[in-house]
GROMACS .gro file of N, CA and C in nm:
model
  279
    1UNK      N    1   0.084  -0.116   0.000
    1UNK     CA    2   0.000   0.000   0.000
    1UNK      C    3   0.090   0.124   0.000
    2UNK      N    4   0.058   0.226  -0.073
    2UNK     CA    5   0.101   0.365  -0.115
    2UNK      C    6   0.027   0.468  -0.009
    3UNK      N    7   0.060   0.538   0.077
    3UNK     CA    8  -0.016   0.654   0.080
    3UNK      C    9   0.007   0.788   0.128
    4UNK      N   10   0.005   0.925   0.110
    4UNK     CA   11   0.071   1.031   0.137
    4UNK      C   12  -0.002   1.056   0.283
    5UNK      N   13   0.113   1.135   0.340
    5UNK     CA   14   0.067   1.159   0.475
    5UNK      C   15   0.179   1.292   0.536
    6UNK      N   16   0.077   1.348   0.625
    6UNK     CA   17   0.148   1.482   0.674
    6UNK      C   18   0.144   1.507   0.803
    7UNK      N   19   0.262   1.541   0.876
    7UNK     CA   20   0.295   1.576   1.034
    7UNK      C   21   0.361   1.687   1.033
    8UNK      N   22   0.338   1.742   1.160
    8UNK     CA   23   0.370   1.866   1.207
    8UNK      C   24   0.566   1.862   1.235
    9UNK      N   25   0.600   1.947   1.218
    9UNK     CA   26   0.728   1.972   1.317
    9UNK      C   27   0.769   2.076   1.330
   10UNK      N   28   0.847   2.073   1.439
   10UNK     CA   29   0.926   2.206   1.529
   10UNK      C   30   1.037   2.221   1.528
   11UNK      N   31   1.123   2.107   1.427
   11UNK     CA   32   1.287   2.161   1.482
   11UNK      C   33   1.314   2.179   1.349
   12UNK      N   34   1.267   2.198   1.212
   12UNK     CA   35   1.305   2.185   1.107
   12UNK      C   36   1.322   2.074   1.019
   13UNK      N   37   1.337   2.074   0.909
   13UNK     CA   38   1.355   1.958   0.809
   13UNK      C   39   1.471   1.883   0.820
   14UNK      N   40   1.596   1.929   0.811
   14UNK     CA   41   1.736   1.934   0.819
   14UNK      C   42   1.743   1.797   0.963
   15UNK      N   43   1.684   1.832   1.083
   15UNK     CA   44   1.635   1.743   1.228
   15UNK      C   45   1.560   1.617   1.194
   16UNK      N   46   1.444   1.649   1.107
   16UNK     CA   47   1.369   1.540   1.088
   16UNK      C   48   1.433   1.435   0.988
   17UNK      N   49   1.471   1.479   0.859
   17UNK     CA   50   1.549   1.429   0.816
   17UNK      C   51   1.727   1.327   0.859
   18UNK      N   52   1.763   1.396   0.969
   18UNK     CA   53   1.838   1.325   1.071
   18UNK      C   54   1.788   1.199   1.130
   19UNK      N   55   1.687   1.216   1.145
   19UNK     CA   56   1.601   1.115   1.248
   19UNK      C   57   1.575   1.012   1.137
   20UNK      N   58   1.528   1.068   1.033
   20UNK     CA   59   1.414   0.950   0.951
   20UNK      C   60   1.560   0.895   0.920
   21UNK      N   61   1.671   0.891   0.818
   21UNK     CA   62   1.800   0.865   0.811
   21UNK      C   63   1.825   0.688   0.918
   22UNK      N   64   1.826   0.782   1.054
   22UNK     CA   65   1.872   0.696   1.141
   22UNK      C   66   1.761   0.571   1.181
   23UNK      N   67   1.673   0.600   1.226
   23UNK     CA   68   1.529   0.528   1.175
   23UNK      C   69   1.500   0.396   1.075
   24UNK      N   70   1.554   0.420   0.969
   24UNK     CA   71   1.519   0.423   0.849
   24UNK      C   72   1.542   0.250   0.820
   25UNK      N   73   1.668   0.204   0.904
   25UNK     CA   74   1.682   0.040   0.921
   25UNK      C   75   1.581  -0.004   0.930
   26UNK      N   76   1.533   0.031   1.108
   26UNK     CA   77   1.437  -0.037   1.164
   26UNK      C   78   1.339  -0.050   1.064
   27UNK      N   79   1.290   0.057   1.026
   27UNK     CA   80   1.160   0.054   0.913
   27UNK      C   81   1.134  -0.020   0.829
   28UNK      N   82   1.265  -0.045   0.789
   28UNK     CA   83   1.296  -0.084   0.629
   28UNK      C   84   1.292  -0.261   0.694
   29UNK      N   85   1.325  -0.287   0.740
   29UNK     CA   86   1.332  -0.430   0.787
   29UNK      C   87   1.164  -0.460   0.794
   30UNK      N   88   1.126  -0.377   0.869
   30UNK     CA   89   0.931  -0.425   0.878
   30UNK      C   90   0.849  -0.391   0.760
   31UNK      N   91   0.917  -0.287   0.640
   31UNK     CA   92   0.881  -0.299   0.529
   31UNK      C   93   0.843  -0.176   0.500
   32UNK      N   94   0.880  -0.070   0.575
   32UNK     CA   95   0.819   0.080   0.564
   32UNK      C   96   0.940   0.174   0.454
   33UNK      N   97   0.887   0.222   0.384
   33UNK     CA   98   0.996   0.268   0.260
   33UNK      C   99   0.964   0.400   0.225
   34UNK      N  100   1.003   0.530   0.269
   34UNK     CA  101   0.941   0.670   0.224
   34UNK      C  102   0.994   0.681   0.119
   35UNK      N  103   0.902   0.671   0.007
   35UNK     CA  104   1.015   0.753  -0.182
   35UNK      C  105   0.942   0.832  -0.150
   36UNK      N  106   0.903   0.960  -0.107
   36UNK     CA  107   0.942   1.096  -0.100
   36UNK      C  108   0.886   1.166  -0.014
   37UNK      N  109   0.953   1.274   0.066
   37UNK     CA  110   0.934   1.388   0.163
   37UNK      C  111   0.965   1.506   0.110
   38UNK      N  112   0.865   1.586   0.181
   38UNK     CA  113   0.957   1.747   0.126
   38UNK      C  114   0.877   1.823   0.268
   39UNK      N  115   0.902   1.946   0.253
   39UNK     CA  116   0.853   2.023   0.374
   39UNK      C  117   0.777   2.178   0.278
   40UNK      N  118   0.713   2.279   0.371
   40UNK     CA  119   0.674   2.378   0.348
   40UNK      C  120   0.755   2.430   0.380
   41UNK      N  121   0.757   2.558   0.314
   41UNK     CA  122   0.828   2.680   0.309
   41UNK      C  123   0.897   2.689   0.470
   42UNK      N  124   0.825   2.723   0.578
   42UNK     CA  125   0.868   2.749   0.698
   42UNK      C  126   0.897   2.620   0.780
   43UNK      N  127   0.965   2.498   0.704
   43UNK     CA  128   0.945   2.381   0.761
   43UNK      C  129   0.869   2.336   0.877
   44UNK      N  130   0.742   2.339   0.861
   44UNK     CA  131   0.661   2.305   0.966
   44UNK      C  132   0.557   2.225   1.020
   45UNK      N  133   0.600   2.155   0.850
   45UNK     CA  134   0.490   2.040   0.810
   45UNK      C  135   0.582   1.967   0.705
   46UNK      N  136   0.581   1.880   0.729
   46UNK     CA  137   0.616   1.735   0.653
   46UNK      C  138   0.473   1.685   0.530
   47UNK      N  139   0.513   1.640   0.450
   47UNK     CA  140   0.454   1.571   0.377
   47UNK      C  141   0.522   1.443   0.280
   48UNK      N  142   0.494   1.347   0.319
   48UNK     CA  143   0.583   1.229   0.264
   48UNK      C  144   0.471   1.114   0.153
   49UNK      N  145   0.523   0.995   0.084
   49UNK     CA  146   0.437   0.928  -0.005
   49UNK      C  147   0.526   0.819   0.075
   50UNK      N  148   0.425   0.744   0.142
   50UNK     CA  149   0.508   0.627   0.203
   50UNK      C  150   0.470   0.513   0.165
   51UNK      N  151   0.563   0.384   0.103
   51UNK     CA  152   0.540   0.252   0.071
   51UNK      C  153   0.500   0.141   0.209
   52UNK      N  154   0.410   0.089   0.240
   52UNK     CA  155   0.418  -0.038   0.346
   52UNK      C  156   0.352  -0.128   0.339
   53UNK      N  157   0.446  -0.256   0.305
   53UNK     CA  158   0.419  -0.379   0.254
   53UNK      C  159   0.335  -0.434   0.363
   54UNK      N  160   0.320  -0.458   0.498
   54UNK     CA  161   0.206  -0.453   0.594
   54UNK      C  162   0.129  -0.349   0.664
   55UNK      N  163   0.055  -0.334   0.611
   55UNK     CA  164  -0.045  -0.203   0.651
   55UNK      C  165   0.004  -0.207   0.825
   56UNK      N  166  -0.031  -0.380   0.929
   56UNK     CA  167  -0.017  -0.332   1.024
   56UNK      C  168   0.123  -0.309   1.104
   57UNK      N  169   0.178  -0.354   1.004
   57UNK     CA  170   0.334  -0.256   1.046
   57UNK      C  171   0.374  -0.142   1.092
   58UNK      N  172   0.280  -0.026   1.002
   58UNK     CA  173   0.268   0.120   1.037
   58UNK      C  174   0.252   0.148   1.179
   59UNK      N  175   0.243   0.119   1.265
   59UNK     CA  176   0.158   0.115   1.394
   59UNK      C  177   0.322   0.132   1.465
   60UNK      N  178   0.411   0.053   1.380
   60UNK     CA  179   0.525   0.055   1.509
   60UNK      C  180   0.570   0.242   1.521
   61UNK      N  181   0.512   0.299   1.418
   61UNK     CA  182   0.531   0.437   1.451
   61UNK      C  183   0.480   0.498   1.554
   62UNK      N  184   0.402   0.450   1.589
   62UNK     CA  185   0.367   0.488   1.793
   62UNK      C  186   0.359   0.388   1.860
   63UNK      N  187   0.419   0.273   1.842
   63UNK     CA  188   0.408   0.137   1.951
   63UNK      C  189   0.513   0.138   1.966
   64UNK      N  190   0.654   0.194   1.882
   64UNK     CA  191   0.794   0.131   1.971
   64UNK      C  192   0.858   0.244   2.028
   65UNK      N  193   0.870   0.226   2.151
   65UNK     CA  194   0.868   0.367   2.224
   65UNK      C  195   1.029   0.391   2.181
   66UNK      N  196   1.121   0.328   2.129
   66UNK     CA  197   1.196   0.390   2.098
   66UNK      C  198   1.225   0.454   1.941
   67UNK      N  199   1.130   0.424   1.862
   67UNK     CA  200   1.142   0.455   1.740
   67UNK      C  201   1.029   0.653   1.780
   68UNK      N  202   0.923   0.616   1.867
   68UNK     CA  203   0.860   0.705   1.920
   68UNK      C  204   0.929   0.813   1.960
   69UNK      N  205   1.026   0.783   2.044
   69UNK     CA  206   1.100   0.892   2.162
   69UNK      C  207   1.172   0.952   2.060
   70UNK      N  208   1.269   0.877   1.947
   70UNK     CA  209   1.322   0.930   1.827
   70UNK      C  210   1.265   1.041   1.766
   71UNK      N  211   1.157   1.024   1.708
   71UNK     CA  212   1.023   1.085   1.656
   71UNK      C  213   1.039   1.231   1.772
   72UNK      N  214   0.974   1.236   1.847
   72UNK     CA  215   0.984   1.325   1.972
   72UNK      C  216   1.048   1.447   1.957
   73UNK      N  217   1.214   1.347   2.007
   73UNK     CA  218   1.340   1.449   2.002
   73UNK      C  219   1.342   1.503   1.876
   74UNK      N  220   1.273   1.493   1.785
   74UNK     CA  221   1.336   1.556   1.655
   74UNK      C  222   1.229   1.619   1.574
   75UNK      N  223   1.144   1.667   1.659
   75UNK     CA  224   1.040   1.788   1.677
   75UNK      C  225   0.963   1.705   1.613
   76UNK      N  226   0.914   1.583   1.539
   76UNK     CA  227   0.740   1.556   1.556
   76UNK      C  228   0.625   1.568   1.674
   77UNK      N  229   0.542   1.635   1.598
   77UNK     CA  230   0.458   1.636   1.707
   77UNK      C  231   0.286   1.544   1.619
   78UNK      N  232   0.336   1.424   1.729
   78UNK     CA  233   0.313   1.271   1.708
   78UNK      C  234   0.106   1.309   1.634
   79UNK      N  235   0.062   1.363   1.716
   79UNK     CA  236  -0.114   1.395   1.728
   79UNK      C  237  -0.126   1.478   1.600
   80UNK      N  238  -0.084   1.509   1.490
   80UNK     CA  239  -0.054   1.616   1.400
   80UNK      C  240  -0.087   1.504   1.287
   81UNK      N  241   0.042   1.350   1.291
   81UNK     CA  242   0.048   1.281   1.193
   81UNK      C  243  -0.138   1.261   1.114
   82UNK      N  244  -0.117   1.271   1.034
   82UNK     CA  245  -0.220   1.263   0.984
   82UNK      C  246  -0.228   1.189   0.800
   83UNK      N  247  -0.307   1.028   0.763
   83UNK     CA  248  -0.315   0.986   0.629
   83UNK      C  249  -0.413   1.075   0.561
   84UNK      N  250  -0.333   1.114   0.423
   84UNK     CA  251  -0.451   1.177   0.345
   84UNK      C  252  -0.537   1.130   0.277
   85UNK      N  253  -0.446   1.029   0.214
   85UNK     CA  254  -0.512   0.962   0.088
   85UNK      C  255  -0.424   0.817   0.078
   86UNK      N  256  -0.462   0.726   0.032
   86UNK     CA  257  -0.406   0.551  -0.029
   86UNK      C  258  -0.415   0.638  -0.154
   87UNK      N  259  -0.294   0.548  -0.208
   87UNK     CA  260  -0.274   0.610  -0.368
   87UNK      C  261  -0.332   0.474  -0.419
   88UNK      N  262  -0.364   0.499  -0.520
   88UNK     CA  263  -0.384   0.359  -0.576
   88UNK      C  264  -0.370   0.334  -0.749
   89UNK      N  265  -0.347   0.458  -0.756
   89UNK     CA  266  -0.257   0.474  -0.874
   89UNK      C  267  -0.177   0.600  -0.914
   90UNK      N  268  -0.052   0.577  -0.974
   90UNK     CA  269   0.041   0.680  -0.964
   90UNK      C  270   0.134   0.647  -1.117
   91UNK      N  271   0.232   0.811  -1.112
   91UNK     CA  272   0.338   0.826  -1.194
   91UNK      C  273   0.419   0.937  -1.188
   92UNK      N  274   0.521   0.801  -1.200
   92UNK     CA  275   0.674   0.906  -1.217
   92UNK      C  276   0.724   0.945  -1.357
   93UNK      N  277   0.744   1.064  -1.342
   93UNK     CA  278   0.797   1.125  -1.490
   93UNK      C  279   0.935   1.105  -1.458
   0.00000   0.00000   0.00000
């Protein structure tokens, strides 16, 4: 499953991007794959298109308190995350 999704943050892109980086094992092992993020102008919102081969995988994004506390320190603010849409069809130019 494909689907774009958007969270708040407070420490900047440059921070979050640090985090997701370091993160990014764990994820990738349970099957979670972001092809693409970008931020708004005043980095203050995230918006990413995230791949996850088990829907209920996603969940370890607030069940593992250390992937959580990660999240945290690096200005998400967790109640913000929000799915917009399942893609269910797409293209790359």
């Amino acid at each position: 499953m494909i689907f774009l999704s958007t969270f708040n943050i407070t420490k900047g892109f440059d921070t979050w991007l640090e985090m997701y980086k370091d993160i990014e094992p764990d994820l990738n092992e349970l099957g979670i794959k972001i092809l693409w993020a970008g931020t708004n102008a005043d980095e203050t919102k995230v918006y990413d298109v995230t791949e996850v081969k088990d829907p209920s995988k996603f969940e370890v994004l607030t069940k593992r308190d250390d992937i959580t506390q990660k999240r945290i320190d690096a200005g998400v603010e967790l109640e913000t995350q929000e799915v917009l849409e399942t893609i269910s069809k797409d293209y790359w130019g």
